[in-house]
PDB file of C-alpha atoms in Angstrom:
ATOM      1  CA  MET A   1      80.526 102.479 102.908  1.00 93.00           C
ATOM      2  CA  LYS A   2      83.760 104.241 100.847  1.00 95.00           C
ATOM      3  CA  TYR A   3      84.950 101.784  97.790  1.00 96.00           C
ATOM      4  CA  MET A   4      88.587 102.955  96.215  1.00 95.00           C
ATOM      5  CA  LEU A   5      88.045 102.385  92.677  1.00 96.00           C
ATOM      6  CA  LEU A   6      91.606 101.066  91.521  1.00 94.00           C
ATOM      7  CA  ILE A   7      93.254 101.588  87.852  1.00 93.00           C
ATOM      8  CA  TRP A   8      95.270  99.815  86.507  1.00 91.00           C
ATOM      9  CA  ASN A   9      96.015 100.360  82.647  1.00 89.00           C
ATOM     10  CA  ARG A  10      99.074  99.976  80.296  1.00 85.00           C
ATOM     11  CA  PRO A  11     101.439 102.806  79.931  1.00 81.00           C
ATOM     12  CA  GLY A  12     100.917 104.273  77.111  1.00 83.00           C
ATOM     13  CA  PHE A  13      97.963 103.623  75.762  1.00 87.00           C
ATOM     14  CA  VAL A  14      96.998 106.884  75.862  1.00 88.00           C
ATOM     15  CA  GLU A  15      99.663 108.348  73.081  1.00 90.00           C
ATOM     16  CA  GLU A  16      98.251 105.466  71.109  1.00 91.00           C
ATOM     17  CA  LEU A  17      94.983 106.215  69.901  1.00 93.00           C
ATOM     18  CA  SER A  18      94.429 109.408  67.881  1.00 94.00           C
ATOM     19  CA  GLU A  19      93.142 112.962  68.996  1.00 95.00           C
ATOM     20  CA  ALA A  20      89.636 112.547  68.388  1.00 96.00           C
ATOM     21  CA  GLU A  21      89.674 108.986  70.378  1.00 94.00           C
ATOM     22  CA  ARG A  22      91.539 110.562  73.449  1.00 93.00           C
ATOM     23  CA  THR A  23      89.137 113.256  73.084  1.00 95.00           C
ATOM     24  CA  ALA A  24      85.985 111.006  73.202  1.00 95.00           C
ATOM     25  CA  VAL A  25      87.445 109.199  76.158  1.00 93.00           C
ATOM     26  CA  PHE A  26      88.129 111.757  78.200  1.00 93.00           C
ATOM     27  CA  GLY A  27      84.906 113.126  77.723  1.00 96.00           C
ATOM     28  CA  GLU A  28      83.729 109.966  78.895  1.00 95.00           C
ATOM     29  CA  VAL A  29      85.664 110.330  81.771  1.00 94.00           C
ATOM     30  CA  ASP A  30      83.967 113.741  82.286  1.00 96.00           C
ATOM     31  CA  GLU A  31      80.915 112.751  82.151  1.00 96.00           C
ATOM     32  CA  ILE A  32      81.261 110.110  84.975  1.00 96.00           C
ATOM     33  CA  MET A  33      82.677 112.422  87.274  1.00 96.00           C
ATOM     34  CA  LYS A  34      80.154 115.204  86.528  1.00 97.00           C
ATOM     35  CA  GLU A  35      77.091 112.663  87.518  1.00 97.00           C
ATOM     36  CA  LEU A  36      79.015 111.716  90.719  1.00 97.00           C
ATOM     37  CA  THR A  37      79.869 114.734  91.940  1.00 97.00           C
ATOM     38  CA  GLU A  38      75.830 115.136  91.423  1.00 98.00           C
ATOM     39  CA  SER A  39      74.649 112.479  93.092  1.00 97.00           C
ATOM     40  CA  GLY A  40      77.355 113.029  96.022  1.00 97.00           C
ATOM     41  CA  GLU A  41      79.193 110.214  95.353  1.00 97.00           C
ATOM     42  CA  LEU A  42      82.346 111.454  94.721  1.00 97.00           C
ATOM     43  CA  VAL A  43      84.745 111.792  97.785  1.00 97.00           C
ATOM     44  CA  GLY A  44      88.193 111.963  95.466  1.00 95.00           C
ATOM     45  CA  GLY A  45      90.343 111.008  92.645  1.00 94.00           C
ATOM     46  CA  GLU A  46      93.210 111.391  91.396  1.00 93.00           C
ATOM     47  CA  ALA A  47      95.924 110.107  88.083  1.00 89.00           C
ATOM     48  CA  LEU A  48     100.205 109.570  89.176  1.00 88.00           C
ATOM     49  CA  ALA A  49     102.340 109.817  86.787  1.00 86.00           C
ATOM     50  CA  HIS A  50     104.417 107.728  84.830  1.00 80.00           C
ATOM     51  CA  PRO A  51     104.965 104.238  86.530  1.00 80.00           C
ATOM     52  CA  SER A  52     108.963 105.335  85.416  1.00 81.00           C
ATOM     53  CA  GLN A  53     108.703 107.578  88.212  1.00 85.00           C
ATOM     54  CA  THR A  54     107.978 104.973  91.111  1.00 84.00           C
ATOM     55  CA  ARG A  55     109.972 104.350  93.922  1.00 85.00           C
ATOM     56  CA  THR A  56     109.338 101.011  95.359  1.00 82.00           C
ATOM     57  CA  ALA A  57     110.550 100.544  99.445  1.00 85.00           C
ATOM     58  CA  ARG A  58     110.926  97.028  99.992  1.00 83.00           C
ATOM     59  CA  PRO A  59     112.790  94.318 102.686  1.00 89.00           C
ATOM     60  CA  ALA A  60     116.717  94.024 101.795  1.00 88.00           C
ATOM     61  CA  ALA A  61     117.899  90.082 101.607  1.00 89.00           C
ATOM     62  CA  GLY A  62     120.222  91.297 104.525  1.00 89.00           C
ATOM     63  CA  GLY A  63     117.545  92.920 106.513  1.00 91.00           C
ATOM     64  CA  GLY A  64     116.960  96.466 106.199  1.00 93.00           C
ATOM     65  CA  VAL A  65     114.798  97.799 103.544  1.00 92.00           C
ATOM     66  CA  GLU A  66     115.972  98.876  99.671  1.00 89.00           C
ATOM     67  CA  VAL A  67     114.273 101.533  97.575  1.00 88.00           C
ATOM     68  CA  THR A  68     114.320 100.969  94.180  1.00 84.00           C
ATOM     69  CA  ASP A  69     113.113 102.223  90.587  1.00 82.00           C
ATOM     70  CA  GLY A  70     110.054 101.480  89.231  1.00 72.00           C
ATOM     71  CA  PRO A  71     106.601  99.327  90.544  1.00 63.00           C
ATOM     72  CA  PHE A  72     106.989  96.634  93.096  1.00 59.00           C
ATOM     73  CA  MET A  73     105.890  94.139  90.038  1.00 60.00           C
ATOM     74  CA  GLU A  74     106.291  93.412  86.537  1.00 61.00           C
ATOM     75  CA  SER A  75     102.737  93.608  85.032  1.00 64.00           C
ATOM     76  CA  LYS A  76     101.628  95.127  81.230  1.00 69.00           C
ATOM     77  CA  GLU A  77      98.823  96.855  83.669  1.00 74.00           C
ATOM     78  CA  GLN A  78     100.582  98.851  86.221  1.00 83.00           C
ATOM     79  CA  PHE A  79      98.240 101.587  88.798  1.00 86.00           C
ATOM     80  CA  ALA A  80      97.525 104.558  87.009  1.00 90.00           C
ATOM     81  CA  GLY A  81      95.473 106.122  89.889  1.00 92.00           C
ATOM     82  CA  TYR A  82      92.224 106.052  91.852  1.00 95.00           C
ATOM     83  CA  LEU A  83      88.530 106.737  93.199  1.00 95.00           C
ATOM     84  CA  THR A  84      87.074 107.516  96.428  1.00 96.00           C
ATOM     85  CA  VAL A  85      83.168 107.245  96.044  1.00 97.00           C
ATOM     86  CA  ASP A  86      80.288 106.773  98.681  1.00 97.00           C
ATOM     87  CA  CYS A  87      78.023 104.321  97.658  1.00 96.00           C
ATOM     88  CA  GLU A  88      75.221 102.118  99.010  1.00 94.00           C
ATOM     89  CA  THR A  89      75.933  99.219  97.561  1.00 94.00           C
ATOM     90  CA  PRO A  90      79.115  96.966  96.403  1.00 94.00           C
ATOM     91  CA  GLU A  91      76.848  96.840  93.308  1.00 96.00           C
ATOM     92  CA  ARG A  92      76.763 100.689  92.142  1.00 96.00           C
ATOM     93  CA  ALA A  93      80.413 100.477  93.122  1.00 96.00           C
ATOM     94  CA  ALA A  94      80.752  98.047  90.468  1.00 96.00           C
ATOM     95  CA  GLU A  95      78.400  99.440  88.418  1.00 96.00           C
ATOM     96  CA  ILE A  96      80.888 102.537  88.416  1.00 96.00           C
ATOM     97  CA  ALA A  97      83.637 100.444  87.691  1.00 96.00           C
ATOM     98  CA  ALA A  98      82.493  98.544  84.927  1.00 95.00           C
ATOM     99  CA  ARG A  99      81.466 102.328  82.947  1.00 95.00           C
ATOM    100  CA  TRP A 100      84.884 103.844  83.424  1.00 95.00           C
ATOM    101  CA  PRO A 101      86.402 103.674  79.656  1.00 93.00           C
ATOM    102  CA  ASP A 102      89.527 101.767  80.270  1.00 91.00           C
ATOM    103  CA  VAL A 103      87.436  99.500  80.966  1.00 93.00           C
ATOM    104  CA  ARG A 104      84.811  99.134  78.669  1.00 92.00           C
ATOM    105  CA  HIS A 105      87.453  99.710  75.548  1.00 90.00           C
ATOM    106  CA  GLY A 106      89.618  97.407  77.212  1.00 89.00           C
ATOM    107  CA  PHE A 107      92.276  99.850  78.224  1.00 88.00           C
ATOM    108  CA  GLY A 108      92.503  98.421  81.686  1.00 90.00           C
ATOM    109  CA  VAL A 109      90.926  97.436  84.384  1.00 91.00           C
ATOM    110  CA  LEU A 110      89.616  98.814  88.068  1.00 93.00           C
ATOM    111  CA  GLU A 111      89.558  96.319  91.016  1.00 93.00           C
ATOM    112  CA  VAL A 112      86.917  97.853  93.518  1.00 95.00           C
ATOM    113  CA  ARG A 113      88.405  97.860  97.342  1.00 94.00           C
ATOM    114  CA  ALA A 114      85.797  98.850  99.686  1.00 94.00           C
ATOM    115  CA  VAL A 115      87.831 101.202 102.906  1.00 94.00           C
ATOM    116  CA  MET A 116      88.337 100.110 105.809  1.00 88.00           C
ATOM    117  CA  GLU A 117      87.210 102.490 108.674  1.00 76.00           C
ATOM    118  CA  GLN A 118      90.031 103.573 110.781  1.00 70.00           C
ATOM    119  CA  ALA A 119      89.910 100.461 113.230  1.00 62.00           C
ATOM    120  CA  GLY A 120      90.170  98.509 110.617  1.00 59.00           C
ATOM    121  CA  THR A 121      88.022  95.970 112.258  1.00 59.00           C
ATOM    122  CA  GLU A 122      84.641  96.189 110.636  1.00 59.00           C
ATOM    123  CA  MET A 123      86.224  93.874 107.686  1.00 53.00           C
TER     124      MET A 123
END
């Protein structure tokens, strides 16, 4: 089953880290990505641009659609990126999420969501 690990963290936290701390955090990410690649569980993933570059489309009050600058909701944490993994169990996907440095060091959270097949009816 495929799972998306949605990465939520506080924008700007990386800039607050020392160079040694940044190197350590990104080293942890590299380790996990290497492990997932070698095990065949990594499907893909990307980091996202800073939330200030976000545009959000939503229904307008009088009908139609409005497009505004910024993320959908006000929050300390913003959607920062994702991993897609193909795991045997939801517990394995949660285990991967729990090892992510953002979670372990208190910078953010990872949301684990099963990916629905194209028909979308199995959930």
